[in-house]
CSV table of C-alpha atoms and ligand atoms in Angstrom, one decimal:
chain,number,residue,atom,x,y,z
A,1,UNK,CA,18.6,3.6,-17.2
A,2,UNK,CA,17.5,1.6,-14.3
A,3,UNK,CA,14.3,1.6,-14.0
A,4,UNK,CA,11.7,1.6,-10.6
A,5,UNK,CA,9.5,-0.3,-12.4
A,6,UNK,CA,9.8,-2.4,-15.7
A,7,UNK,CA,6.6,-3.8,-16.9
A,8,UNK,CA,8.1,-5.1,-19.9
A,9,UNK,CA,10.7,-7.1,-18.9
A,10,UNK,CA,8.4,-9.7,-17.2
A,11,UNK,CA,9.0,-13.3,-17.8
A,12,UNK,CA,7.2,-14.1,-21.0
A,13,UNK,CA,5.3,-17.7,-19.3
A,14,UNK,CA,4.0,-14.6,-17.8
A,15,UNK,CA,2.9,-12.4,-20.3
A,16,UNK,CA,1.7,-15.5,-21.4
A,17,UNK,CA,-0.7,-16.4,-19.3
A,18,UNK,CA,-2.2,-12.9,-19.3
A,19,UNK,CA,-3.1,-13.3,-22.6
A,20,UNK,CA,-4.5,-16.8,-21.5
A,21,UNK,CA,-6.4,-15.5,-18.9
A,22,UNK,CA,-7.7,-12.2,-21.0
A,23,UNK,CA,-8.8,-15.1,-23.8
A,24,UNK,CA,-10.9,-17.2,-21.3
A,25,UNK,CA,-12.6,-14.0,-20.2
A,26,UNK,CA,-13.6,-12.8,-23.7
A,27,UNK,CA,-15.0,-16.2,-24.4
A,28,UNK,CA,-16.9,-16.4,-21.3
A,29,UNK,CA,-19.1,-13.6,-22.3
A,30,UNK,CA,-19.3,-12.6,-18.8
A,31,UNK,CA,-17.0,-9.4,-17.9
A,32,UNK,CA,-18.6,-8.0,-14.6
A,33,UNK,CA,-19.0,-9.8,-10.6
A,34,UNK,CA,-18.6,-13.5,-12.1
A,35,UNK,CA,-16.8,-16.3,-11.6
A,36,UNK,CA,-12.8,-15.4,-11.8
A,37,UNK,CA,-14.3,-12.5,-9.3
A,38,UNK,CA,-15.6,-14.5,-6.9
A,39,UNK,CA,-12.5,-17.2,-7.3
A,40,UNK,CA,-10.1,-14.4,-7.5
A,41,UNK,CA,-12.2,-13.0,-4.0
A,42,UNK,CA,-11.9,-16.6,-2.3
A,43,UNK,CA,-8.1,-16.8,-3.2
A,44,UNK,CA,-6.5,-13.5,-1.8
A,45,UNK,CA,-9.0,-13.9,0.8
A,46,UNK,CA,-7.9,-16.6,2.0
A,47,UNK,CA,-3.8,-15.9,1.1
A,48,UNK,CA,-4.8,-13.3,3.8
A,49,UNK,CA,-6.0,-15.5,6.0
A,50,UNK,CA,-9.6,-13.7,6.5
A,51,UNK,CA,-12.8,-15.6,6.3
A,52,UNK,CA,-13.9,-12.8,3.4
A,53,UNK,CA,-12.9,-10.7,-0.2
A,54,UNK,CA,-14.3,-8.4,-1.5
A,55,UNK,CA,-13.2,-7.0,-5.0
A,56,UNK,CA,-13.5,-3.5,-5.6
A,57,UNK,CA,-12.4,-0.5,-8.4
A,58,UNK,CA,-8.7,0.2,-6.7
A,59,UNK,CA,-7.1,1.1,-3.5
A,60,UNK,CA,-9.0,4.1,-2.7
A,61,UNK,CA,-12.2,3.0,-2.5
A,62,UNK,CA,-11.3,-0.4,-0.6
A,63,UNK,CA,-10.6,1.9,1.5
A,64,UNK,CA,-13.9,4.0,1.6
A,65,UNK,CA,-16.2,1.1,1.4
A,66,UNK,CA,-14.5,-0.5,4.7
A,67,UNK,CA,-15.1,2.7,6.3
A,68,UNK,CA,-18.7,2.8,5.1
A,69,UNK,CA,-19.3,-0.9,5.3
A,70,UNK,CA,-17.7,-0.5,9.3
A,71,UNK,CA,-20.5,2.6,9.9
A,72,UNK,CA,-18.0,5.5,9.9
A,73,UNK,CA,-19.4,8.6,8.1
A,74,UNK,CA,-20.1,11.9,9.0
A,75,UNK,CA,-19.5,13.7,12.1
A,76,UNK,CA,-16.8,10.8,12.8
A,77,UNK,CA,-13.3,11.4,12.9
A,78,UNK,CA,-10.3,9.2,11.6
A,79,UNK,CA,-7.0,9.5,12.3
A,80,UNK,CA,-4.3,8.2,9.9
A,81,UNK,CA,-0.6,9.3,9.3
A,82,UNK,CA,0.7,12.4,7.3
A,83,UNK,CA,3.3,10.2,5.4
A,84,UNK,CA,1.0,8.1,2.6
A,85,UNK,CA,-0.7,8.3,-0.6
A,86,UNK,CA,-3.0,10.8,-1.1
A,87,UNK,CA,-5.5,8.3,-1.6
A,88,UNK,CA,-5.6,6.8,2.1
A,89,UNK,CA,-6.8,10.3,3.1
A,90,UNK,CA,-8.8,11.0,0.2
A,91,UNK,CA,-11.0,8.0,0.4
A,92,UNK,CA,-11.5,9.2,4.7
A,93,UNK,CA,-13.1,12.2,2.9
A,94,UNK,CA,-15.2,10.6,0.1
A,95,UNK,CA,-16.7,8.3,3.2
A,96,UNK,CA,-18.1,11.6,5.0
A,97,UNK,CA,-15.6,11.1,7.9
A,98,UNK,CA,-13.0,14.1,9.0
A,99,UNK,CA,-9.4,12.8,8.6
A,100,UNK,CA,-7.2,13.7,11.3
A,101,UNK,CA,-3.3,13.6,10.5
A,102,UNK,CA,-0.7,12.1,12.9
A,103,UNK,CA,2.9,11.9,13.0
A,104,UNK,CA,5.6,9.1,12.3
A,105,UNK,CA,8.2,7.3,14.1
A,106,UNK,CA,11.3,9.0,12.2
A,107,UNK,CA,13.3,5.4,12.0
A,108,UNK,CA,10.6,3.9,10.2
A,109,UNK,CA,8.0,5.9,8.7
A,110,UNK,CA,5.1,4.9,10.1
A,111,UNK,CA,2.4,6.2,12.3
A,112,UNK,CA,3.5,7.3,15.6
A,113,UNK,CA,1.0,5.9,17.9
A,114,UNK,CA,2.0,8.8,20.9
A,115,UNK,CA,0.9,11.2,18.0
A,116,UNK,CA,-1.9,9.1,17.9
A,117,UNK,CA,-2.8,9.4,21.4
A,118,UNK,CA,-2.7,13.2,21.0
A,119,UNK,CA,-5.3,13.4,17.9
A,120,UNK,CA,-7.6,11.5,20.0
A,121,UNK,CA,-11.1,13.0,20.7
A,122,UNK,CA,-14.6,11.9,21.5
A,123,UNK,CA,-15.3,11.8,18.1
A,124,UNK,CA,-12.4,9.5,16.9
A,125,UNK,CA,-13.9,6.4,15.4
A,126,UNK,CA,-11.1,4.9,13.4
A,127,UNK,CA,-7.2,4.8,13.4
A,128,UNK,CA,-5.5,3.5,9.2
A,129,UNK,CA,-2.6,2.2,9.8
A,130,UNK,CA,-0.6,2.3,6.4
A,131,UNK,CA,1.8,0.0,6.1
A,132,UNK,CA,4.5,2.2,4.0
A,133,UNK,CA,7.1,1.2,1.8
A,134,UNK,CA,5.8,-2.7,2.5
A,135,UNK,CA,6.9,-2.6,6.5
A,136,UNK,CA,4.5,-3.5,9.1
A,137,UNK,CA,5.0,-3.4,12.5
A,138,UNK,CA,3.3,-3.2,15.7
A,139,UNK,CA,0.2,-5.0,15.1
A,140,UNK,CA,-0.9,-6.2,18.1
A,141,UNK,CA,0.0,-3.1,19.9
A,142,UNK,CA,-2.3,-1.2,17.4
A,143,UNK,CA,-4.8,-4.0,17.7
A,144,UNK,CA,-5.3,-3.4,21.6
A,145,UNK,CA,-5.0,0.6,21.2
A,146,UNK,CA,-8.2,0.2,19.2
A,147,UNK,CA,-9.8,-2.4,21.3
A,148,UNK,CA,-8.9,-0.1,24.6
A,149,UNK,CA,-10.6,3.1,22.5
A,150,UNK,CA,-13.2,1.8,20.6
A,151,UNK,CA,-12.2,2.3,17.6
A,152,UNK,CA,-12.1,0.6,14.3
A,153,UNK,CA,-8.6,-0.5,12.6
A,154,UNK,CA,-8.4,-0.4,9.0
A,155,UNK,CA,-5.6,-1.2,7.4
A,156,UNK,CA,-4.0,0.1,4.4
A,157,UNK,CA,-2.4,-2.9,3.0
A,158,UNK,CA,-1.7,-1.2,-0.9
A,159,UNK,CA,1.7,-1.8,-0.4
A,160,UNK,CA,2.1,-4.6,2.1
A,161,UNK,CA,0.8,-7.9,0.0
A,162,UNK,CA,1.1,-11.1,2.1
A,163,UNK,CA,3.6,-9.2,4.7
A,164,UNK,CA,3.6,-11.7,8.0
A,165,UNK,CA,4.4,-10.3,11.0
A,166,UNK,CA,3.6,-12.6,14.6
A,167,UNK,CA,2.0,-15.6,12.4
A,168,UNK,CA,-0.7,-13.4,10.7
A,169,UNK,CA,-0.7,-11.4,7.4
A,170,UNK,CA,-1.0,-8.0,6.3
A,171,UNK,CA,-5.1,-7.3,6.6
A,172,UNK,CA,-5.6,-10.0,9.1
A,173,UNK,CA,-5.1,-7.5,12.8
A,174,UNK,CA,-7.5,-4.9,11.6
A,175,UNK,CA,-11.0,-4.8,11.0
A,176,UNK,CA,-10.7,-4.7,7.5
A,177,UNK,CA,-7.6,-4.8,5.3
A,178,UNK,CA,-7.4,-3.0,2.1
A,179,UNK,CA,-5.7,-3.7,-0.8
A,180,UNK,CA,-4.6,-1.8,-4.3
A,181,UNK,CA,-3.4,-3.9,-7.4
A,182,UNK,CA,-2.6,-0.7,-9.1
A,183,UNK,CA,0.1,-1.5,-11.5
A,184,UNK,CA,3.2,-1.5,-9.7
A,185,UNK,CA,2.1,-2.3,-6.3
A,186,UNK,CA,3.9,-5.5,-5.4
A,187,UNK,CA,0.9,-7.4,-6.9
A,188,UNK,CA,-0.9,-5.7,-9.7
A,189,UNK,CA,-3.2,-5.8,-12.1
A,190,UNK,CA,-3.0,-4.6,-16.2
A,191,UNK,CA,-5.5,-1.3,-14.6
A,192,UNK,CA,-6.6,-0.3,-11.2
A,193,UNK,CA,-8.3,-2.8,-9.1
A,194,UNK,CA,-8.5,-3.3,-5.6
A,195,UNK,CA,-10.4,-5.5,-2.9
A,196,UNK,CA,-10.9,-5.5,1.1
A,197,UNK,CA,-10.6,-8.6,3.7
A,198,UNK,CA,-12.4,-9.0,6.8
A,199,UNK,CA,-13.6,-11.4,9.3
A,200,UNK,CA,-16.7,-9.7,9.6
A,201,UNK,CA,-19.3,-11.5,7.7
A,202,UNK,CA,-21.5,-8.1,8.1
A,203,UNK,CA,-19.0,-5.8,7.0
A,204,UNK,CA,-18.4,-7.8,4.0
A,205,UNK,CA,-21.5,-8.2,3.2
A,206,UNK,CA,-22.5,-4.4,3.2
A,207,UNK,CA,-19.1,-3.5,1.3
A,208,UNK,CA,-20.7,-6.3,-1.6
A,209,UNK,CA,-23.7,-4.1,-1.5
A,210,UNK,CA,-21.4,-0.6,-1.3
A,211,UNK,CA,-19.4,-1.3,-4.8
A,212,UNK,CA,-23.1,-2.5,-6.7
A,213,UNK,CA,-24.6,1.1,-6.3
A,214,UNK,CA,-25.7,0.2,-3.1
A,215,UNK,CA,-28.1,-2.6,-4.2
A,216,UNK,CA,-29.4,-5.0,-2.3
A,217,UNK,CA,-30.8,-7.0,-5.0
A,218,UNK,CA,-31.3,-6.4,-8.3
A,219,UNK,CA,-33.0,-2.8,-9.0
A,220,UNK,CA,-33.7,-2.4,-4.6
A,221,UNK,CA,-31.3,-0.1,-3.3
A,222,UNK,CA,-30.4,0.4,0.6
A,223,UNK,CA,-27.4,2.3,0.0
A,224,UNK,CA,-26.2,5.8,-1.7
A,225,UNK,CA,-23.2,3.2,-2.9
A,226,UNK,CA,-20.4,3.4,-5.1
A,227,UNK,CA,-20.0,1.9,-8.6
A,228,UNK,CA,-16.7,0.5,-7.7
A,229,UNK,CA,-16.5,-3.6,-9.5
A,230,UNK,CA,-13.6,-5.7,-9.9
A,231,UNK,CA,-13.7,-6.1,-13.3
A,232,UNK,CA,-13.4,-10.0,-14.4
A,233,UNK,CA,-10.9,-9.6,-17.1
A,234,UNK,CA,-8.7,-8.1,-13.8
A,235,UNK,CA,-9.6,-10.8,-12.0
A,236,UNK,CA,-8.6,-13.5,-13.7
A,237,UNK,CA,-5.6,-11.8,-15.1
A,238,UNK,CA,-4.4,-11.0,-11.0
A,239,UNK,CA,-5.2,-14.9,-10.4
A,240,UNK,CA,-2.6,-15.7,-13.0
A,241,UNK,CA,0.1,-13.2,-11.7
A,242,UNK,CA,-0.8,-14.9,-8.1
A,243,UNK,CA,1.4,-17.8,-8.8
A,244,UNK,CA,4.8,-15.3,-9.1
A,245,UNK,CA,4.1,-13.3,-5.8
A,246,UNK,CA,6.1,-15.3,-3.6
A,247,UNK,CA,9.0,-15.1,-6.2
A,248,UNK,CA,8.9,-11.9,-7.3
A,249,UNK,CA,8.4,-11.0,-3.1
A,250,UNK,CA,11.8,-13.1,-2.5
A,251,UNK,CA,13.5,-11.3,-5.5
A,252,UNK,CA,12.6,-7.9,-3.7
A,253,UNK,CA,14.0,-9.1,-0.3
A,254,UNK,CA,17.4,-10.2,-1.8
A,255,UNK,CA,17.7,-6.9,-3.3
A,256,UNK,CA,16.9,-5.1,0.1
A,257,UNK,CA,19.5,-7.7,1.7
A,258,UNK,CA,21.8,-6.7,-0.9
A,259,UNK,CA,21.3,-2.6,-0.3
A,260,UNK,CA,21.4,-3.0,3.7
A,261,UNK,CA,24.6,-4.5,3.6
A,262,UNK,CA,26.0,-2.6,0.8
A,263,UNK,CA,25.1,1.1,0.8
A,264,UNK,CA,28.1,2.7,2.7
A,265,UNK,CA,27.9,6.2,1.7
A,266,UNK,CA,28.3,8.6,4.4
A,267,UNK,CA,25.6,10.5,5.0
A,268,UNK,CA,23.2,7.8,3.1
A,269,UNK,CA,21.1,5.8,5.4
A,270,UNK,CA,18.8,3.2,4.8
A,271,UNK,CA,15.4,2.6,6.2
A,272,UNK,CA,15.2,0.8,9.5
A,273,UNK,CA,15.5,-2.9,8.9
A,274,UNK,CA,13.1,-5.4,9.8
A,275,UNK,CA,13.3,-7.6,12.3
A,276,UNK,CA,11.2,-10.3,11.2
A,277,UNK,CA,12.1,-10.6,7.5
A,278,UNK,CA,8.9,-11.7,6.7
A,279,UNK,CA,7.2,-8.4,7.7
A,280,UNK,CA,8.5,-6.4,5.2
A,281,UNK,CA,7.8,-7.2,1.2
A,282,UNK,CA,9.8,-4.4,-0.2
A,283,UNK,CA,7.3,-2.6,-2.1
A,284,UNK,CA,10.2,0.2,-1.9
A,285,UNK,CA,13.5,0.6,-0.8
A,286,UNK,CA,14.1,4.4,1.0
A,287,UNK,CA,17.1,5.9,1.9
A,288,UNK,CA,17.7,8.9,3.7
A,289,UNK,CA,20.1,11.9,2.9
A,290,UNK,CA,20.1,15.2,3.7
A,291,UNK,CA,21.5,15.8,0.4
A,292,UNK,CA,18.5,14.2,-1.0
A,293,UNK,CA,18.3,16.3,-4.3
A,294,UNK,CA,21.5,16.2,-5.1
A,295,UNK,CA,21.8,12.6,-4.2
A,296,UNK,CA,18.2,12.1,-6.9
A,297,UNK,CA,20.7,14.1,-9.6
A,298,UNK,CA,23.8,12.3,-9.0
A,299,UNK,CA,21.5,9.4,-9.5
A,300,UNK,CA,20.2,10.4,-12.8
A,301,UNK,CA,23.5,11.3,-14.5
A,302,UNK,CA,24.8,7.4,-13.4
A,303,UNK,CA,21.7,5.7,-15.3
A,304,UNK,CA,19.8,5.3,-11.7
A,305,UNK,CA,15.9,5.8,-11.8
A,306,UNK,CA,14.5,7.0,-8.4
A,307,UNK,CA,11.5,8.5,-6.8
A,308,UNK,CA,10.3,10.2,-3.7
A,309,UNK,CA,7.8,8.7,-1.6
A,310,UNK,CA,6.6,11.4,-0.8
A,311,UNK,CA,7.6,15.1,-0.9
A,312,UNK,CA,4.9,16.7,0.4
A,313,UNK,CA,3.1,15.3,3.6
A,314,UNK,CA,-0.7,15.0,3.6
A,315,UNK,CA,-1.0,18.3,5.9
A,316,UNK,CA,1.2,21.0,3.0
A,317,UNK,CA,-0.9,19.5,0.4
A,318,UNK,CA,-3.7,22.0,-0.6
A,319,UNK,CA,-7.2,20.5,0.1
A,320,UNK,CA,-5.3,19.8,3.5
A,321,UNK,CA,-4.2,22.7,4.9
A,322,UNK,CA,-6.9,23.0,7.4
A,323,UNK,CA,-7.5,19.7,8.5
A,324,UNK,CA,-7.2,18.8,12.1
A,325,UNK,CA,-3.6,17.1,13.5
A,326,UNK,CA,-1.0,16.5,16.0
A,327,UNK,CA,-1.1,19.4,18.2
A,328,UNK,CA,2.7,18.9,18.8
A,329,UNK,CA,3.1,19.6,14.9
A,330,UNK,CA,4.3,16.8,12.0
A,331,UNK,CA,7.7,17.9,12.2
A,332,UNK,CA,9.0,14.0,11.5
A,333,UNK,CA,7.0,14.0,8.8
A,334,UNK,CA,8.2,16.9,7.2
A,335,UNK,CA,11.5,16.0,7.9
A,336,UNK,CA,11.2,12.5,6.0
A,337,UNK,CA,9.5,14.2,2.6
A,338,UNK,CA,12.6,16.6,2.3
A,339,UNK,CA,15.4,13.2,3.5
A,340,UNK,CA,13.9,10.1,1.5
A,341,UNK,CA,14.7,8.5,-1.7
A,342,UNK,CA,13.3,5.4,-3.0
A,343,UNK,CA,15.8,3.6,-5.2
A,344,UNK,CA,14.9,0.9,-7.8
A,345,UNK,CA,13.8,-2.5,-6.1
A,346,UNK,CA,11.5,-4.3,-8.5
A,347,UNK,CA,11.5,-7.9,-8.9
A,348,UNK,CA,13.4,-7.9,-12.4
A,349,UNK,CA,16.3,-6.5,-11.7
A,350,UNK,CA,19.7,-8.8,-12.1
A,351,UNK,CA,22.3,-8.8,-9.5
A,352,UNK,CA,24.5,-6.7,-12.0
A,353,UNK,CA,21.9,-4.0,-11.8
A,354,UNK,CA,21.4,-3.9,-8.0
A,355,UNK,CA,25.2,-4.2,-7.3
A,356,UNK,CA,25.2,-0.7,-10.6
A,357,UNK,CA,23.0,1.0,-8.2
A,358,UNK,CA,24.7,0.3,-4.7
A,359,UNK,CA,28.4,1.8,-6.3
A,360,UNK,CA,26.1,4.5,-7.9
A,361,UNK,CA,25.0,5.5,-4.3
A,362,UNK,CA,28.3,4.5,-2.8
A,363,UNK,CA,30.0,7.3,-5.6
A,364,UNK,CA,28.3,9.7,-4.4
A,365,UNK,CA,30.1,13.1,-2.6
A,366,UNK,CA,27.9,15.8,-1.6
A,367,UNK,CA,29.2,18.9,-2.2
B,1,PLP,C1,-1.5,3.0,-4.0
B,1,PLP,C2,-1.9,3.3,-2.7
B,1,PLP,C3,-3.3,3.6,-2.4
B,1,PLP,C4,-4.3,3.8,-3.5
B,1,PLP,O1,-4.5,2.7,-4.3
B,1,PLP,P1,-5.2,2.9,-5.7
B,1,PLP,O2,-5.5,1.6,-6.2
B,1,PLP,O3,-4.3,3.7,-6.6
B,1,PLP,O4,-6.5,3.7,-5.5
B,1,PLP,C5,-3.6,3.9,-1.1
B,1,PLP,N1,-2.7,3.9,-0.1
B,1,PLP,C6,-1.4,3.6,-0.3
B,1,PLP,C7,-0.5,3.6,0.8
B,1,PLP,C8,-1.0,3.4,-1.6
B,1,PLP,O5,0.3,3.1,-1.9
């Protein structure tokens, strides 16, 4: 089988210095906020290109604290796309705030920002602009949509890691950028972990206090916070698989370069492709067919792993049913959740697997 993701078959100088890195932490004696933390912090941080890091549990609650740390909370409203992971609107809920779900652009996936326009009320105090799949686009138009509304951009960067679009990366055009390192994201840790950029010194320093319990200092606490630490042996582990981003991000663009020009299936579409290269890292590779379960089974019976990100939009799934929305509907969303496919795209496949999967799609005849 060809797997979506295949922890296993990392390169063993790799694995290696995992076990390097878990070693030094043990011997340091010091597991939580120390100094692979704080190096790990200035690193991506600055990768990122944003004057502050600020390590935290996982994705979700990057994404909480920035909303907390940016003074959104009850009685505010967010807006954010119906196409994500549950936990983009999930943490809009833990912060007090009232999500509010647009639509997406049906070549791309991503938040429509006319949909936008239409959740709008007085009330709106932040847009989260997700970059899905690894695409991002649109930046500065979304950065002067929030600077001519007032609102706050946060960006939901969990599956966008060092994406450049217009000479800045992914983080870098909102107010803060948040980041998972859950396993398979395109950079991730051996556990959940996550951390937030921003250029705003205060932000970061109310998220520091956000993730300690809401402590200002030891025992003295301002905040109802979170506990939500990057944990050191994380840390350190994430600064030794730093060094194979930009390989493993290359690997995942020759593959996509491979899939655009090879998948010629009728009726089998792949995702818009980027126009700067450099804006998309690939964290998945969706195609479209209308014959989506049938293609997912024909799939399967060839030795082809896939997925579905994701088959039910935020506004179908239960806790969700009532929340607030487009008033001209989510039909692009719902059209997306019952079209896509993500096929395998990970960093370790050969070329003999990538070119298995293309004639696997390419074989396939809808009946
Ligand atoms: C993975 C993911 C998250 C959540 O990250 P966790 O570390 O699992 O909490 C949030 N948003 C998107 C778009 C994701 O893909």
């Amino acid at each position: 089988m060809i797997l979506m993701n295949d922890f296993q078959r990392e390169p063993s100088e790799l694995r290696q210095a995992l076990l390097h890195a878990c070693e030094a932490v043990i011997n340091s004696g010091q597991y939580i906020l120390g100094g692979a933390v704080r190096e790990f912090e200035r690193r991506w941080a600055s990768l990122c290109g944003s004057r502050e890091g600020v390590g935290v549990g996982n994705g979700m609650d990057a994404i909480e604290i920035a909303l907390r740390a940016s003074g959104i909370g009850v009685g505010n409203e967010v807006v954010t796309t119906s196409m994500t992971a549950f936990a983009t609107v999930l943490a809009v809920l833990r912060s007090g705030a009232t999500p509010v779900l647009g639509d997406i652009d049906p070549a791309t996936g991503l938040l429509d920002m006319e949909s936008v326009r239409r959740c709008l009320t007085s009330r709106t105090k932040a847009v989260i602009v997700v970059h899905l799949y690894g695409q991002m686009r649109n930046m500065c138009a979304w950065r002067t949509f929030c600077d001519e509304h007032g609102l706050v951009l946060i960006e939901d960067c969990a599956q966008a890691h060092l994406a450049r679009l217009e000479g800045v990366t992914s983080g870098g055009f909102g107010n803060s950028g948040c980041f998972s390192f859950y396993p398979t994201k395109n950079l991730g840790a051996i556990g959940d972990a996550g951390m937030l950029v921003t250029n705003d010194l205060s932000v970061a320093d109310r998220a520091r206090m956000l993730r300690n319990y809401g402590q200002v200092e030891r025992y003295r606490h301002e905040y109802v916070g979170l506990n939500s630490r990057l944990d050191e042996i994380h840390a350190a582990m994430l600064i030794a698989k730093l060094e194979w981003l930009p390989r493993f991000t290359e690997r995942r663009r020759e593959i996509a370069s491979i899939y655009y020009s090879e998948i010629k299936c009728r009726g089998i579409e792949n995702l818009a492709q980027p126009q700067e290269p450099e804006a998309h890292v690939h964290h998945l590779h969706v195609l479209r067919c209308s014959k989506r379960d049938q293609l997912a089974d024909h799939l399967k019976r060839v030795g082809v792993q896939t997925l579905i990100h994701y088959p039910l939009p935020m506004h179908l799934q239960r806790p969700c049913l009532g929340f607030a929305r487009d008033p001209h509907g989510l039909r692009n969303a719902e059209e997306h959740a019952t079209h896509c496919l993500s096929i395998p795209c990970q960093p370790m496949l050969t070329d003999s697997e990538v070119f298995r999967v293309v004639d696997a799609v390419n074989s396939f005849r809808s009946i």
